[in-house]
Amino acid sequence: MAINEDALLAEQIAYYRARAPEYDRVYAERADLRELLTAVDDLPIAGDVLELACGTGQWTGALAARARSVTAVDASPEVLGIARARAASPDVRFDQADLFRWRPPRRYDTVFFAFWLSHVPPSRMGDFWDTVAAALAPHGKVVFIDEGPAAAAREDVAAEVRRLDDGSRYRIVKVFHDPGQLTGTLAALGWSADIRPRGEFLVGIAEPRSATAG
């Protein structure tokens, strides 16, 4: 039976809204995630930064330490409330928006997202990266972090069921990308990408191919 993507994406937003009080637990429990936060120090984060799907702001403060400004966007007001408290700064702005409907009001030197790309249905990858391109200033870079290739990228939507402490169950999109396949997918969309494994995770840097030509 075909999956209704709009319904699935609405359920994904509902899941992260409901999960807000539990969201940070995984960072407390996993040393590899806490270590991964230091990856920002080795990545080309500079200038005015746009952070997509910022969650509870685990990454926002690290970005702000390297950036001139950070605009952090998420669909969940509950996680944004936590993020505002965690990364309070005059140089950080938080906006609530559904990233599948949102359009950037300006351009940024760096676009960053952590553990978000695996929540983008394959059928919407083109539209999503068009949005990223519209947000990127000339000579800017996209930096992203996600889980590694536990499974190959799939042609259809991979719906995974998650359970919260109260027993409630939600379906979310979860697509595990292989670095080589993802590099090819981005090339077909007009991007040059360097995607490398880091432990159980992958770290990618991308820019429009027109920016790297010549």
Tab-separated table of N, CA and C in Angstrom, residues 7-27 33 52-59 73-83 96-100 114-120 145-147 158 160-164 166 168-176:
chain	number	residue	atom	x	y	z
A	7	ALA	N	0.798	12.873	5.125
A	7	ALA	CA	0.385	12.383	6.441
A	7	ALA	C	1.597	11.909	7.242
A	8	LEU	N	2.526	11.241	6.562
A	8	LEU	CA	3.719	10.758	7.241
A	8	LEU	C	4.556	11.922	7.764
A	9	LEU	N	4.712	12.964	6.973
A	9	LEU	CA	5.508	14.114	7.401
A	9	LEU	C	4.821	14.874	8.527
A	10	ALA	N	3.489	14.932	8.502
A	10	ALA	CA	2.768	15.551	9.610
A	10	ALA	C	2.963	14.750	10.894
A	11	GLU	N	2.986	13.429	10.761
A	11	GLU	CA	3.205	12.573	11.927
A	11	GLU	C	4.641	12.727	12.441
A	12	GLN	N	5.570	12.936	11.529
A	12	GLN	CA	6.957	13.150	11.922
A	12	GLN	C	7.088	14.422	12.767
A	13	ILE	N	6.420	15.502	12.354
A	13	ILE	CA	6.438	16.735	13.143
A	13	ILE	C	5.811	16.500	14.507
A	14	ALA	N	4.680	15.789	14.529
A	14	ALA	CA	4.006	15.494	15.801
A	14	ALA	C	4.918	14.707	16.729
A	15	TYR	N	5.670	13.782	16.162
A	15	TYR	CA	6.597	12.977	16.962
A	15	TYR	C	7.638	13.853	17.640
A	16	TYR	N	8.254	14.754	16.897
A	16	TYR	CA	9.302	15.567	17.490
A	16	TYR	C	8.747	16.605	18.458
A	17	ARG	N	7.527	17.028	18.250
A	17	ARG	CA	6.890	17.901	19.245
A	17	ARG	C	6.681	17.138	20.553
A	18	ALA	N	6.165	15.917	20.437
A	18	ALA	CA	5.902	15.120	21.635
A	18	ALA	C	7.195	14.659	22.299
A	19	ARG	N	8.237	14.473	21.513
A	19	ARG	CA	9.499	13.954	22.036
A	19	ARG	C	10.368	15.024	22.689
A	20	ALA	N	9.988	16.276	22.592
A	20	ALA	CA	10.851	17.368	23.064
A	20	ALA	C	11.417	17.138	24.459
A	21	PRO	N	10.611	16.714	25.458
A	21	PRO	CA	11.184	16.517	26.799
A	21	PRO	C	12.184	15.365	26.867
A	22	GLU	N	12.129	14.441	25.907
A	22	GLU	CA	13.009	13.271	25.905
A	22	GLU	C	14.183	13.425	24.934
A	23	TYR	N	14.171	14.475	24.143
A	23	TYR	CA	15.075	14.588	22.997
A	23	TYR	C	16.551	14.519	23.400
A	24	ASP	N	16.905	15.190	24.492
A	24	ASP	CA	18.319	15.308	24.849
A	24	ASP	C	18.878	14.062	25.520
A	25	ARG	N	18.021	13.125	25.871
A	25	ARG	CA	18.476	11.943	26.597
A	25	ARG	C	19.541	11.178	25.817
A	26	VAL	N	19.378	11.085	24.510
A	26	VAL	CA	20.325	10.301	23.719
A	26	VAL	C	21.720	10.913	23.762
A	27	TYR	N	21.805	12.252	23.864
A	27	TYR	CA	23.118	12.891	23.975
A	27	TYR	C	23.757	12.594	25.331
A	33	LEU	N	27.988	10.604	20.435
A	33	LEU	CA	27.254	11.795	20.005
A	33	LEU	C	27.856	13.057	20.615
A	52	LEU	N	19.170	24.279	9.830
A	52	LEU	CA	17.864	23.693	9.545
A	52	LEU	C	17.602	22.530	10.501
A	53	ALA	N	16.374	22.423	10.990
A	53	ALA	CA	15.981	21.370	11.931
A	53	ALA	C	16.900	21.394	13.147
A	54	CYS	N	16.904	22.512	13.842
A	54	CYS	CA	17.861	22.718	14.934
A	54	CYS	C	17.545	21.906	16.176
A	55	GLY	N	16.328	21.372	16.297
A	55	GLY	CA	15.982	20.597	17.475
A	55	GLY	C	16.117	21.412	18.752
A	56	THR	N	16.678	20.810	19.782
A	56	THR	CA	16.800	21.481	21.078
A	56	THR	C	18.050	22.341	21.196
A	57	GLY	N	18.715	22.590	20.081
A	57	GLY	CA	19.867	23.496	20.091
A	57	GLY	C	21.174	22.853	20.498
A	58	GLN	N	21.253	21.518	20.416
A	58	GLN	CA	22.507	20.852	20.761
A	58	GLN	C	23.664	21.379	19.925
A	59	TRP	N	23.399	21.684	18.660
A	59	TRP	CA	24.454	22.140	17.747
A	59	TRP	C	24.522	23.661	17.651
A	73	VAL	N	16.143	27.090	12.507
A	73	VAL	CA	14.748	26.863	12.110
A	73	VAL	C	14.333	25.450	12.490
A	74	ASP	N	13.132	25.302	13.026
A	74	ASP	CA	12.579	23.989	13.325
A	74	ASP	C	11.057	24.095	13.292
A	75	ALA	N	10.398	22.960	13.041
A	75	ALA	CA	8.935	22.941	12.960
A	75	ALA	C	8.270	22.847	14.326
A	76	SER	N	9.019	22.452	15.354
A	76	SER	CA	8.436	22.171	16.663
A	76	SER	C	8.639	23.332	17.628
A	77	PRO	N	7.572	23.978	18.084
A	77	PRO	CA	7.737	25.044	19.076
A	77	PRO	C	8.271	24.521	20.397
A	78	GLU	N	8.004	23.253	20.701
A	78	GLU	CA	8.471	22.677	21.962
A	78	GLU	C	9.993	22.561	21.991
A	79	VAL	N	10.599	22.063	20.916
A	79	VAL	CA	12.065	21.970	20.917
A	79	VAL	C	12.694	23.353	20.801
A	80	LEU	N	12.035	24.262	20.100
A	80	LEU	CA	12.572	25.617	19.989
A	80	LEU	C	12.620	26.305	21.345
A	81	GLY	N	11.640	26.031	22.211
A	81	GLY	CA	11.672	26.602	23.543
A	81	GLY	C	12.901	26.158	24.317
A	82	ILE	N	13.263	24.876	24.171
A	82	ILE	CA	14.468	24.360	24.826
A	82	ILE	C	15.713	24.967	24.200
A	83	ALA	N	15.717	25.067	22.877
A	83	ALA	CA	16.880	25.610	22.173
A	83	ALA	C	17.131	27.068	22.538
A	96	GLN	N	10.201	29.294	13.738
A	96	GLN	CA	9.407	28.065	13.616
A	96	GLN	C	8.868	27.960	12.206
A	97	ALA	N	9.128	26.837	11.544
A	97	ALA	CA	8.634	26.640	10.180
A	97	ALA	C	8.739	25.177	9.793
A	98	ASP	N	7.800	24.732	8.969
A	98	ASP	CA	7.857	23.411	8.345
A	98	ASP	C	8.838	23.506	7.185
A	99	LEU	N	9.935	22.790	7.257
A	99	LEU	CA	10.996	22.938	6.259
A	99	LEU	C	10.574	22.487	4.868
A	100	PHE	N	9.497	21.718	4.760
A	100	PHE	CA	9.022	21.312	3.437
A	100	PHE	C	8.138	22.379	2.797
A	114	ALA	N	21.990	18.777	11.044
A	114	ALA	CA	22.464	17.540	11.666
A	114	ALA	C	21.279	16.607	11.880
A	115	PHE	N	21.422	15.387	11.421
A	115	PHE	CA	20.404	14.342	11.587
A	115	PHE	C	19.044	14.764	11.018
A	116	TRP	N	19.106	15.473	9.906
A	116	TRP	CA	17.880	15.885	9.232
A	116	TRP	C	17.715	15.237	7.870
A	117	LEU	N	18.806	15.090	7.127
A	117	LEU	CA	18.676	14.615	5.751
A	117	LEU	C	18.025	13.240	5.689
A	118	SER	N	18.261	12.405	6.685
A	118	SER	CA	17.655	11.075	6.699
A	118	SER	C	16.149	11.128	6.922
A	119	HIS	N	15.614	12.294	7.288
A	119	HIS	CA	14.171	12.468	7.464
A	119	HIS	C	13.503	13.089	6.231
A	120	VAL	N	14.267	13.278	5.166
A	120	VAL	CA	13.724	13.844	3.924
A	120	VAL	C	13.364	12.696	2.981
A	145	ILE	N	25.516	16.526	8.879
A	145	ILE	CA	25.917	15.360	9.663
A	145	ILE	C	24.706	14.461	9.795
A	146	ASP	N	24.905	13.154	9.682
A	146	ASP	CA	23.777	12.236	9.826
A	146	ASP	C	24.289	10.865	10.245
A	147	GLU	N	23.349	9.961	10.427
A	147	GLU	CA	23.721	8.585	10.716
A	147	GLU	C	24.308	7.934	9.475
A	158	ALA	N	11.079	5.282	3.484
A	158	ALA	CA	11.271	4.307	4.543
A	158	ALA	C	10.591	4.844	5.798
A	160	GLU	N	9.630	4.460	9.600
A	160	GLU	CA	10.075	3.774	10.795
A	160	GLU	C	9.165	4.183	11.946
A	161	VAL	N	8.833	3.247	12.823
A	161	VAL	CA	7.964	3.537	13.960
A	161	VAL	C	8.818	3.798	15.189
A	162	ARG	N	8.545	4.907	15.878
A	162	ARG	CA	9.230	5.258	17.114
A	162	ARG	C	8.217	5.285	18.262
A	163	ARG	N	8.681	4.892	19.441
A	163	ARG	CA	7.817	4.871	20.626
A	163	ARG	C	8.390	5.827	21.678
A	164	LEU	N	7.514	6.593	22.327
A	164	LEU	CA	7.914	7.505	23.392
A	164	LEU	C	7.653	6.873	24.752
A	166	ASP	N	5.593	7.512	27.035
A	166	ASP	CA	4.189	7.298	27.401
A	166	ASP	C	3.530	6.175	26.603
A	168	SER	N	3.132	6.095	23.353
A	168	SER	CA	2.602	6.546	22.061
A	168	SER	C	3.566	6.174	20.944
A	169	ARG	N	3.027	5.900	19.779
A	169	ARG	CA	3.809	5.454	18.628
A	169	ARG	C	3.604	6.408	17.462
A	170	TYR	N	4.687	6.695	16.760
A	170	TYR	CA	4.656	7.607	15.619
A	170	TYR	C	5.479	7.021	14.481
A	171	ARG	N	5.030	7.272	13.268
A	171	ARG	CA	5.823	6.935	12.087
A	171	ARG	C	6.633	8.156	11.683
A	172	ILE	N	7.882	7.927	11.319
A	172	ILE	CA	8.721	8.990	10.796
A	172	ILE	C	9.412	8.491	9.537
A	173	VAL	N	9.934	9.408	8.756
A	173	VAL	CA	10.772	9.061	7.607
A	173	VAL	C	12.175	8.762	8.117
A	174	LYS	N	12.769	7.671	7.662
A	174	LYS	CA	14.161	7.386	8.018
A	174	LYS	C	14.824	6.683	6.847
A	175	VAL	N	15.713	7.386	6.179
A	175	VAL	CA	16.449	6.856	5.038
A	175	VAL	C	17.934	6.910	5.373
A	176	PHE	N	18.571	5.748	5.446
A	176	PHE	CA	20.002	5.686	5.749
A	176	PHE	C	20.783	5.786	4.441
